[in-house]
Coordinates of N, CA and C in Angstrom, one line a residue:
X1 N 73.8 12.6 24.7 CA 74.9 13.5 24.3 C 76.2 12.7 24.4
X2 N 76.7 12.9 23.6 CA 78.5 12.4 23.5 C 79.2 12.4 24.1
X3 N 79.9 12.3 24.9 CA 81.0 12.7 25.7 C 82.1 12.7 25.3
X4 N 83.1 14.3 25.5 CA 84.3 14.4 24.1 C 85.3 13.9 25.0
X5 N 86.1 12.7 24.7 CA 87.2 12.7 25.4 C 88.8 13.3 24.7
X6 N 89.3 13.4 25.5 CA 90.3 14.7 25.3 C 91.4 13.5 25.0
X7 N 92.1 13.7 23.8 CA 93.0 12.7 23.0 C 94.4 13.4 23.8
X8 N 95.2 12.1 24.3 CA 96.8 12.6 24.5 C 97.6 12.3 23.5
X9 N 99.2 12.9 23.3 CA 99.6 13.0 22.1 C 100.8 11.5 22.5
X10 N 100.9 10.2 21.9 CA 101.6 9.3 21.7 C 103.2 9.4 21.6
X11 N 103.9 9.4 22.3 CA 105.0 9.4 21.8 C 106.1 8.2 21.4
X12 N 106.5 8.3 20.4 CA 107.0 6.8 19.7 C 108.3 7.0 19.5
X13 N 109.5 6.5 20.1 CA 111.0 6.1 19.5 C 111.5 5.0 19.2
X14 N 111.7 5.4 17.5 CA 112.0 4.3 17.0 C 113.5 3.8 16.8
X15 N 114.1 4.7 17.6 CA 115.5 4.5 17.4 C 115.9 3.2 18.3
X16 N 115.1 3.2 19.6 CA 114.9 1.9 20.0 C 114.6 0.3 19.7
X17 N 114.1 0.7 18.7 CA 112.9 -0.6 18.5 C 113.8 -0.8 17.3
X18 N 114.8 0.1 16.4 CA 115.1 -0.2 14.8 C 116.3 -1.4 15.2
X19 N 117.0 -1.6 16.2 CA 118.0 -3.2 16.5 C 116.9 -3.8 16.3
X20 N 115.9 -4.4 16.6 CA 114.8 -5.5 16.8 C 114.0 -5.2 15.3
X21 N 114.4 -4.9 14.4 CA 113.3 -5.0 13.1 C 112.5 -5.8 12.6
X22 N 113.7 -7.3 12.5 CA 114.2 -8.4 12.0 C 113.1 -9.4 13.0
X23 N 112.9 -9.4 14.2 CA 111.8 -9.8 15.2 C 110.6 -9.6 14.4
X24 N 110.2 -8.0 14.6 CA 109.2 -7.2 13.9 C 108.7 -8.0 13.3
X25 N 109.5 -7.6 12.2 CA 109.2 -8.0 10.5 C 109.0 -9.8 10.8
X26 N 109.5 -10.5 11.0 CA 109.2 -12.0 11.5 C 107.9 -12.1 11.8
X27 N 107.5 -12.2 12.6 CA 105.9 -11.8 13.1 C 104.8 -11.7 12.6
X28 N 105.5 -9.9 12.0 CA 104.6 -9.9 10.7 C 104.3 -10.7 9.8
X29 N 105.0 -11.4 9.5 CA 105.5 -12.4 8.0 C 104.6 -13.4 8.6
X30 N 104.6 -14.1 9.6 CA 103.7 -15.3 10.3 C 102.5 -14.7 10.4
X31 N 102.1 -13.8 10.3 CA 100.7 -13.3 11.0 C 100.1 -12.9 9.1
X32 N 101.0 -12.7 8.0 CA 100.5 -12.8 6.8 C 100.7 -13.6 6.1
X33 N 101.2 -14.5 6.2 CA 101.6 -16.3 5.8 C 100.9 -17.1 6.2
X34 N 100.7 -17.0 7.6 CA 100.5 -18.3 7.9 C 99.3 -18.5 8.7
X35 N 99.2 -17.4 9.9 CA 97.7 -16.9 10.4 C 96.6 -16.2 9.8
X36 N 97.1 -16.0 9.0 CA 95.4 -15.0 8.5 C 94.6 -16.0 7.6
X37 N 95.4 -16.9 6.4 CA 95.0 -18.1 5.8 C 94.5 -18.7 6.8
X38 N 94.9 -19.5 7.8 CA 94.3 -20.1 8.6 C 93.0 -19.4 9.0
X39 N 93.0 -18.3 9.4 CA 92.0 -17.7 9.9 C 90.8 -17.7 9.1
X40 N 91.1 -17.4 7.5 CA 89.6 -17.5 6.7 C 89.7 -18.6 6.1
X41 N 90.0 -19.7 6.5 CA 89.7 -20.7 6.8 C 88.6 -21.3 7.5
X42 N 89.1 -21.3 8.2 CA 88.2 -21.3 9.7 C 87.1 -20.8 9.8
X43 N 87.2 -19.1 9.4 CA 85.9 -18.3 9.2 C 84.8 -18.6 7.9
X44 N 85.6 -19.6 7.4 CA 84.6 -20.0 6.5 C 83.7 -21.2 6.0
X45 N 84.8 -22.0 7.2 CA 83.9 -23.5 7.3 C 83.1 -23.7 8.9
X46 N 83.6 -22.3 9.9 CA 82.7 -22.5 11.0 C 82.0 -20.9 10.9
X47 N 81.9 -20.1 9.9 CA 81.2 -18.8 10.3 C 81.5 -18.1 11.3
X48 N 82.6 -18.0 12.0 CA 82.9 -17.3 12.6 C 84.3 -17.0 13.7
X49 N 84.7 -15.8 14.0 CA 86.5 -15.7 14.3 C 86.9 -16.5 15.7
X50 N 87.6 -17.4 16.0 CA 87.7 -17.9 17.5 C 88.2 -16.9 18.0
X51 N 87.5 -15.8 19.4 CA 88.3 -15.6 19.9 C 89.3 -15.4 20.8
X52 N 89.9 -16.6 20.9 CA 91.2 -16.9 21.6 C 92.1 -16.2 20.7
X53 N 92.0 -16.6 18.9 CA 92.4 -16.4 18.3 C 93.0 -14.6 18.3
X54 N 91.5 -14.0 18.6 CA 91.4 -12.6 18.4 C 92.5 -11.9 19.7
X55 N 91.8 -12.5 20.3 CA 92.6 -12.1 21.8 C 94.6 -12.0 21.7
X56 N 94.8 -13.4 21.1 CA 96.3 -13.0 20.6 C 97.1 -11.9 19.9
X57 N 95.6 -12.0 19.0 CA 96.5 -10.9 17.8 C 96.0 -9.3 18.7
X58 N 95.3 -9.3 19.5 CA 95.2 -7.8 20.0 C 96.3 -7.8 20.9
X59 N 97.2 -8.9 21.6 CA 98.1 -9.1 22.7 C 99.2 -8.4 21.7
X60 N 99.3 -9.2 21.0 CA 100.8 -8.7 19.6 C 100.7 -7.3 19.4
X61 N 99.4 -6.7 18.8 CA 99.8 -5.7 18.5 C 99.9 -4.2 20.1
X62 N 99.4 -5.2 21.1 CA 99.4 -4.1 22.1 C 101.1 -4.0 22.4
X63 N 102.1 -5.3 22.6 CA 103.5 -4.9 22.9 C 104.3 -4.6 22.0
X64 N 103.3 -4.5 20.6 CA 104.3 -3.7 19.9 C 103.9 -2.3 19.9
X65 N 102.7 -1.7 20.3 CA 102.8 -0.5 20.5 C 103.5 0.1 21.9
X66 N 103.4 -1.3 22.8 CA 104.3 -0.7 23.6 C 105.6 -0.7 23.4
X67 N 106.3 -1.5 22.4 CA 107.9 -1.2 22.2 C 108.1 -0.1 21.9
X68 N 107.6 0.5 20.7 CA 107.8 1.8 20.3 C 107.7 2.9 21.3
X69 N 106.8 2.6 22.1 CA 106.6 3.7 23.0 C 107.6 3.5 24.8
X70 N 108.2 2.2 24.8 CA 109.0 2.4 25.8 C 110.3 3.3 25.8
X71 N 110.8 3.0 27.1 CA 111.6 4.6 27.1 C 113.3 3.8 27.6
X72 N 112.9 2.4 27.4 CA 114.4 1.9 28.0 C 114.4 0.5 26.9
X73 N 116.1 0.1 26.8 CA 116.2 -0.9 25.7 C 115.3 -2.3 26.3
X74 N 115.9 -2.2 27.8 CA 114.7 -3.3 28.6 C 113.4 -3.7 28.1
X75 N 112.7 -2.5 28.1 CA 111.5 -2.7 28.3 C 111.3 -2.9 26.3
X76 N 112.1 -2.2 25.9 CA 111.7 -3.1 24.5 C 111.9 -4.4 24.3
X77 N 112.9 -4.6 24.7 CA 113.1 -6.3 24.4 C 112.2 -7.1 25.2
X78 N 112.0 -6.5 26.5 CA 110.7 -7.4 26.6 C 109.3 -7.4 26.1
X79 N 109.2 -6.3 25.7 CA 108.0 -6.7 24.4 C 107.5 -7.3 23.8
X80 N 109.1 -6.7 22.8 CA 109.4 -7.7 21.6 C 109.2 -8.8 21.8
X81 N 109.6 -9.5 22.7 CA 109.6 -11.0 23.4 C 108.5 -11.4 23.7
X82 N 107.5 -10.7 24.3 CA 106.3 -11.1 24.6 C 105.1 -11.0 22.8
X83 N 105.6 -9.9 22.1 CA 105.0 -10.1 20.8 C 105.2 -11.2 20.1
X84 N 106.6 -12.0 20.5 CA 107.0 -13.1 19.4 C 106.0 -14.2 20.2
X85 N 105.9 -14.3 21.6 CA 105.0 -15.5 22.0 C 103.9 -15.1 21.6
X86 N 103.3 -14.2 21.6 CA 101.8 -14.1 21.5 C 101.7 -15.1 19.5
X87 N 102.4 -14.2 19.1 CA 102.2 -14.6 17.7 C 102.4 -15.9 17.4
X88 N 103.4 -16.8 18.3 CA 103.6 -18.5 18.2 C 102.3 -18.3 18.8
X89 N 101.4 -18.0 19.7 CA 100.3 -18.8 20.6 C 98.8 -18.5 19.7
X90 N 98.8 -17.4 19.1 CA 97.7 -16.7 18.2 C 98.0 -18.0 16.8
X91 N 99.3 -18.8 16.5 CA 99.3 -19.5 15.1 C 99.4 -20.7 15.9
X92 N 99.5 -21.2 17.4 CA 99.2 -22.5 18.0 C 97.9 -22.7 17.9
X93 N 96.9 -21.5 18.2 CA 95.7 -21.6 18.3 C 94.6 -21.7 17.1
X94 N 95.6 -21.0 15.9 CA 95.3 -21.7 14.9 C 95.2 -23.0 14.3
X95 N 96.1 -23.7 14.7 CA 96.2 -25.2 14.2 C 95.4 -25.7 15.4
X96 N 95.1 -25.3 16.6 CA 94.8 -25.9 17.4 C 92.8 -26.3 16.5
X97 N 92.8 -24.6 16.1 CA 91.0 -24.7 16.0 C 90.8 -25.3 14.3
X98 N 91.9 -25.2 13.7 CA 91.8 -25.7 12.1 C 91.7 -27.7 12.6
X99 N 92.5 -28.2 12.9 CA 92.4 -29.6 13.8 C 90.8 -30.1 14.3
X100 N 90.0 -28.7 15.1 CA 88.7 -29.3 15.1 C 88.1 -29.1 14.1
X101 N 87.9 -27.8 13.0 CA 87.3 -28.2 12.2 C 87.5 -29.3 11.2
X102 N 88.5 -29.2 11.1 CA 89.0 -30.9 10.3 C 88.0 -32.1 10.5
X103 N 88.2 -32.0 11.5 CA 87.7 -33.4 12.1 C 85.9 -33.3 12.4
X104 N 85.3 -31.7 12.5 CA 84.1 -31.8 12.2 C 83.4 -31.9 10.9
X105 N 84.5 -31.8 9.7 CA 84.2 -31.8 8.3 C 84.0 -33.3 8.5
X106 N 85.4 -34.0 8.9 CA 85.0 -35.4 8.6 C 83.1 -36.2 8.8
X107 N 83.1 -35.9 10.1 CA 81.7 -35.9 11.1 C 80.8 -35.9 10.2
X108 N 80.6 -34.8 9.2 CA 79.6 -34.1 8.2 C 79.3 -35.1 6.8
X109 N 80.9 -35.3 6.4 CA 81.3 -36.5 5.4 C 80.7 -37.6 5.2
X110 N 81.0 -38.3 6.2 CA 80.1 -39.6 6.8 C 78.7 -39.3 6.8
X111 N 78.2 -38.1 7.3 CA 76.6 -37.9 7.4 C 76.1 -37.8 6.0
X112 N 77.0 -37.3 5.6 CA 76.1 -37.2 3.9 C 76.5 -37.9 3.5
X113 N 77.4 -39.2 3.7 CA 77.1 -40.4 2.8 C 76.5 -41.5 3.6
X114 N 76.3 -41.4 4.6 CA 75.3 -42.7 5.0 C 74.7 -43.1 4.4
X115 N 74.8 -44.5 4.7 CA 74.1 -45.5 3.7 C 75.2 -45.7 2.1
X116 N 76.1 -45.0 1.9 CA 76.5 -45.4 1.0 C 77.4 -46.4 1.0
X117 N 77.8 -47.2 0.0 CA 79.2 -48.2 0.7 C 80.3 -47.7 0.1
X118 N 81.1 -46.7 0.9 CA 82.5 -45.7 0.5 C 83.6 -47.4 0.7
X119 N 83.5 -48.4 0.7 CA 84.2 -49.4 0.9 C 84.8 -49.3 -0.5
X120 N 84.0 -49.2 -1.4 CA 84.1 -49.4 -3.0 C 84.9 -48.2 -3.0
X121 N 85.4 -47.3 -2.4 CA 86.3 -46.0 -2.8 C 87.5 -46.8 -3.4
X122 N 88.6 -47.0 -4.1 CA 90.1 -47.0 -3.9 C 89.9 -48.1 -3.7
X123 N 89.0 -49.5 -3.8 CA 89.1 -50.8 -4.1 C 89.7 -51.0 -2.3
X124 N 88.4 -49.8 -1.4 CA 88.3 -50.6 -0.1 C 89.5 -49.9 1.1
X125 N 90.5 -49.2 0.1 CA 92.2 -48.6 0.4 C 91.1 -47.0 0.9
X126 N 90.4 -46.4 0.6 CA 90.2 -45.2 1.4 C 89.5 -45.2 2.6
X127 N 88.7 -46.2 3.0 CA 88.5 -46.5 4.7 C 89.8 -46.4 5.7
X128 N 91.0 -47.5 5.1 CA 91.9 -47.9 6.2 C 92.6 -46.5 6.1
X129 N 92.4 -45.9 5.0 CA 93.9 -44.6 4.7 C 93.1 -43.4 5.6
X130 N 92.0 -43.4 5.6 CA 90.9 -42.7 6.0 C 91.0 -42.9 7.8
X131 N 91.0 -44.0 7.9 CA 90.8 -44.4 9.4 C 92.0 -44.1 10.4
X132 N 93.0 -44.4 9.6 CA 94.5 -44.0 10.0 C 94.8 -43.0 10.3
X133 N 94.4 -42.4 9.4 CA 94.9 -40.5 9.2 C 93.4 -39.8 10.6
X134 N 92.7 -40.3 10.6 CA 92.2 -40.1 11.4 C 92.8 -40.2 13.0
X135 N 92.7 -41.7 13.3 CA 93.3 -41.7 14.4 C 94.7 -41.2 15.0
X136 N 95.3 -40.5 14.2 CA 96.6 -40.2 14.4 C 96.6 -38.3 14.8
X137 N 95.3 -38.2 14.0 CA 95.0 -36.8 14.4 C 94.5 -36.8 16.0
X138 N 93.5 -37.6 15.9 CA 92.8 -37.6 17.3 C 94.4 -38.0 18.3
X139 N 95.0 -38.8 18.1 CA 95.7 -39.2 19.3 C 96.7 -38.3 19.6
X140 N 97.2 -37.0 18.3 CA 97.9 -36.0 18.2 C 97.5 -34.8 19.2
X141 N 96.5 -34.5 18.9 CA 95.6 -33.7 19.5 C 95.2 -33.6 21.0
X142 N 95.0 -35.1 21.3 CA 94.6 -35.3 22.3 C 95.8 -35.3 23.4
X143 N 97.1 -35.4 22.9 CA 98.6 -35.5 23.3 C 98.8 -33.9 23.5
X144 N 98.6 -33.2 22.9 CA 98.5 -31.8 22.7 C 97.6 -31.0 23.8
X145 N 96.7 -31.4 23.9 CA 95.6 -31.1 25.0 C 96.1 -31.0 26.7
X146 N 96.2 -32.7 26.6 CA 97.0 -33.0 27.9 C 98.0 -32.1 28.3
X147 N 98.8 -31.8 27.6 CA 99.8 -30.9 27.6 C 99.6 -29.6 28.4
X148 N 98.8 -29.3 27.3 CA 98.2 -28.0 27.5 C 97.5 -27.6 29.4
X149 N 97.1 -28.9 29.8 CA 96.3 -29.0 30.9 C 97.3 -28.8 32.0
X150 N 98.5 -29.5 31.6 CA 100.1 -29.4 32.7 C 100.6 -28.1 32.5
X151 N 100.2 -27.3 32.0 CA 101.2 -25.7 31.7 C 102.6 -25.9 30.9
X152 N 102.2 -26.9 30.0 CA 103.7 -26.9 29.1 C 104.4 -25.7 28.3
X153 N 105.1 -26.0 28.7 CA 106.1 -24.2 27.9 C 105.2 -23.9 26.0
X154 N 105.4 -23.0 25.9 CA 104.8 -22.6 24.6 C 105.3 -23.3 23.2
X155 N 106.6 -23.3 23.5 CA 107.7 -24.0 22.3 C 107.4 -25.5 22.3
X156 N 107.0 -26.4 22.8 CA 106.6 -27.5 23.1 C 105.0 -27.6 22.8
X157 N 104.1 -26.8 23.5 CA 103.0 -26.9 22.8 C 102.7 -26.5 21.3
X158 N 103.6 -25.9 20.5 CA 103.7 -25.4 19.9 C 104.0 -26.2 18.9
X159 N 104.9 -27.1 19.0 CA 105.6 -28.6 18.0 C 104.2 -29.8 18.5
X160 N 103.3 -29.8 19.5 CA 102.5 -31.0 20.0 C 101.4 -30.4 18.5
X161 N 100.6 -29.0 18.7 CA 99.6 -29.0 17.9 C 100.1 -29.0 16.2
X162 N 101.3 -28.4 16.3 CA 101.8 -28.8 15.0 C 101.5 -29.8 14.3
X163 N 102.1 -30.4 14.9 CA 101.7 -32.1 14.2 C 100.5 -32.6 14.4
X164 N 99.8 -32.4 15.1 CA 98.4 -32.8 15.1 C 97.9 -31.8 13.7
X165 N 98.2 -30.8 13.6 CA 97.6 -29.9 12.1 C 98.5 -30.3 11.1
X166 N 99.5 -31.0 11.4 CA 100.0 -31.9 10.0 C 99.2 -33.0 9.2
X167 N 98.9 -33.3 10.8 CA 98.0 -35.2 10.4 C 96.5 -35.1 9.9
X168 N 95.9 -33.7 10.5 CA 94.8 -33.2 10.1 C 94.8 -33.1 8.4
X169 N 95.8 -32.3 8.2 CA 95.6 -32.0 6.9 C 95.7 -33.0 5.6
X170 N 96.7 -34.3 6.4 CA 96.6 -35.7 5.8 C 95.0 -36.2 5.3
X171 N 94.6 -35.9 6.7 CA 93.2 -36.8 6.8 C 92.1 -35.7 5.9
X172 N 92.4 -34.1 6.1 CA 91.9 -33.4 5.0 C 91.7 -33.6 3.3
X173 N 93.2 -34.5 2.8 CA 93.0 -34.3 2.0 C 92.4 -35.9 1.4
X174 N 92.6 -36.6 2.2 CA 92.1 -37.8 1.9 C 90.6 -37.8 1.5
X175 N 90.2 -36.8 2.2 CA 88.5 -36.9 2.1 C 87.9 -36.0 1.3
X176 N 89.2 -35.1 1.0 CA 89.1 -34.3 -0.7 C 88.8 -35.2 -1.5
X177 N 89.7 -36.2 -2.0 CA 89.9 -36.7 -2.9 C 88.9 -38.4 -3.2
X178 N 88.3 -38.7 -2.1 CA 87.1 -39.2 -2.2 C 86.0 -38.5 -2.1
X179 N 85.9 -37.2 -2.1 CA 84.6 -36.5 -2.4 C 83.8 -37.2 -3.7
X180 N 84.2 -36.9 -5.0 CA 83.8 -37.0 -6.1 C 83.5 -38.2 -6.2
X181 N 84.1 -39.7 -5.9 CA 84.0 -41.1 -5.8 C 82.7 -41.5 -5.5
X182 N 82.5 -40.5 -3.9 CA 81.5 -40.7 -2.9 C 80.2 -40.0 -3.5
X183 N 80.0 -38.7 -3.9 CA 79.2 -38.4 -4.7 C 78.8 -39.1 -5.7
X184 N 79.4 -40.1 -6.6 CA 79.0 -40.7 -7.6 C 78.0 -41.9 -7.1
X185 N 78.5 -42.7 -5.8 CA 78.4 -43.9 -5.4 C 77.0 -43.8 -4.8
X186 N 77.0 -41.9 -4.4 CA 75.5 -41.7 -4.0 C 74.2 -41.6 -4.6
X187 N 74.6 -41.2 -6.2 CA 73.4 -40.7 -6.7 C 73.5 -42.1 -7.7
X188 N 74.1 -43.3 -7.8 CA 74.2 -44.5 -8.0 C 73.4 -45.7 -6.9
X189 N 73.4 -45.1 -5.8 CA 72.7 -45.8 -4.9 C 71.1 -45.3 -5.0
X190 N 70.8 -43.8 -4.9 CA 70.3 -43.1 -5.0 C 68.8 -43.6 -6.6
X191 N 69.8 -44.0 -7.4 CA 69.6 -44.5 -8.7 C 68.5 -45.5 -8.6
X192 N 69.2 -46.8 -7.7 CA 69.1 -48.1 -7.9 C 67.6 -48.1 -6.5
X193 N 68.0 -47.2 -5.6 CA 66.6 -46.7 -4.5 C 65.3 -46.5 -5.6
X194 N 65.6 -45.6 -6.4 CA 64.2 -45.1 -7.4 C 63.7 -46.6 -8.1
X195 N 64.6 -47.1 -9.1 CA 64.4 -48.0 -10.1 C 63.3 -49.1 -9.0
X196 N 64.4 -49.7 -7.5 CA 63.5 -50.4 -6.6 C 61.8 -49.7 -6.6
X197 N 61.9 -48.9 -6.1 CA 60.3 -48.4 -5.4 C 59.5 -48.1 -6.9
X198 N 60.3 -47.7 -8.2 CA 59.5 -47.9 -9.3 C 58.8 -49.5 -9.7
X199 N 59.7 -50.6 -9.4 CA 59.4 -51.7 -9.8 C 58.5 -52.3 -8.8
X200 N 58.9 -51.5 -7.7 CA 57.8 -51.9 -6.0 C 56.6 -51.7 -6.9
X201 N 56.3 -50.5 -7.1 CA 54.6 -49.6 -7.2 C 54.2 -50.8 -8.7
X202 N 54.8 -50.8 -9.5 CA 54.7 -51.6 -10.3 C 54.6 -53.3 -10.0
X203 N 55.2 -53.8 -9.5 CA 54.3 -55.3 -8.7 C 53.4 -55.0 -8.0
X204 N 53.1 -53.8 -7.5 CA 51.7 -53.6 -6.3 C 50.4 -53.5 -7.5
X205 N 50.6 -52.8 -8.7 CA 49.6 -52.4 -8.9 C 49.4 -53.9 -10.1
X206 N 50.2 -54.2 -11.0 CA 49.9 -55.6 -11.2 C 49.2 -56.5 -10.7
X207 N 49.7 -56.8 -9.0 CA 48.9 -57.9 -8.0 C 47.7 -57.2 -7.9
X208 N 47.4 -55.7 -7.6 CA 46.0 -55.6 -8.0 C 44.6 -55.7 -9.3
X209 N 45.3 -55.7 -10.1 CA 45.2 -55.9 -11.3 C 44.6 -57.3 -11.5
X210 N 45.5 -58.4 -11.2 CA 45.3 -59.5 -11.2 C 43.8 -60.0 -10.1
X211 N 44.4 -58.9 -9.1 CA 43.1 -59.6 -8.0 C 41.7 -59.2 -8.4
X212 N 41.5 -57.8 -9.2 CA 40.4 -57.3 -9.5 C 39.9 -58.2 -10.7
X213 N 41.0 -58.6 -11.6 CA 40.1 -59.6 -12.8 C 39.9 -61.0 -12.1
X214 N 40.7 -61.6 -10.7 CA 39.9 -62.6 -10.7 C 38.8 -62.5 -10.1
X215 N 38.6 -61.5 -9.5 CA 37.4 -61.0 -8.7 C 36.1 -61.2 -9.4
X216 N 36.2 -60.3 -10.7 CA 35.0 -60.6 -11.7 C 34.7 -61.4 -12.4

């Protein structure tokens, strides 16, 4: 059986909260710009929502329901204030988790080309550009981390993963744009694999050939 629970009635003033719109509406704007992209992003190259991620955005929308519902200009501005960090830490956390998948795309990249020689990409230029943009991420990231481990202020962690999701997206696109190269180079290697083991089976069965007629 159900149990009915008995609904209280919300009270909301917004004559309070209408100085701080401009906050509001900010937030908002980041949380439909810039977080949600990221977010089906993410949800679509790892299957599923981080949630650290989620946790932010339920923090945001809890002190904005508590702005409206506070009863002093205090306690709205502190809200407000705590909704504007949540939403930097909810879009830190985004570049933080877009940064790993980046770099587990790369991981993947390499696995499905093994064995090919991507050297021949860009006349040899998309290894070093590749390798670069790599290490710059990792060392960004890993700068970022550290950070994170000392209790660095938000505004500061905030500019460390940044740029680590800048350098990411370097090294993202780099390995866009050797996609197609690398796919060619594979079913060309792929090619020259067949043509071998065809001309294998074909010396095998010749030398037998030969051994059976000197046989007789």
């Amino acid at each position: 059986m159900v149990q009915e629970v008995e609904m209280t009635s919300l009270r909301f003033d917004e004559s309070l909260v209408n100085g701080h719109f401009n906050d509001i509406l900010n937030s908002f704007r980041i949380y439909v710009e810039d977080i949600q992209p990221l977010i089906i992003n993410i949800e679509d190259l790892k299957s599923e929502f981080p949630s650290e991620i989620l946790n932010e955005i339920r923090a945001m929308y809890t002190h904005l329901c508590r702005a409206y519902m506070a009863g002093t200009d205090d306690d709205v501005v502190s809200n407000i204030e705590k909704l504007k960090t949540h939403t930097k830490r909810a879009l830190l956390d985004c570049y933080k988790n877009s940064c790993i998948v980046i770099i587990d795309q790369r991981k993947f990249f390499f696995q499905k080309y093994k064995g090919v020689d991507l050297s021949l990409i860009s006349e040899g230029d998309f290894l070093r550009k590749e390798l670069n943009a790599y290490r710059q991420t990792i060392d960004t990231l890993k700068a970022a981390k550290k950070a994170e481990g000392v209790n660095t202020n938000t505004d500061k962690l905030f500019a460390l993963y940044q740029e680590a999701y800048q350098n990411a997206l370097v090294l993202d696109e780099i390995l866009c744009e050797a996609e197609n190269s690398a796919t060619y180079l594979k079913r060309k290697a792929m090619r020259r694999e067949i043509a071998s083991y065809v001309f294998g089976v074909i010396g095998v069965v010749g030398t037998v050939i030969t051994i059976i007629g000197f046989l007789k």
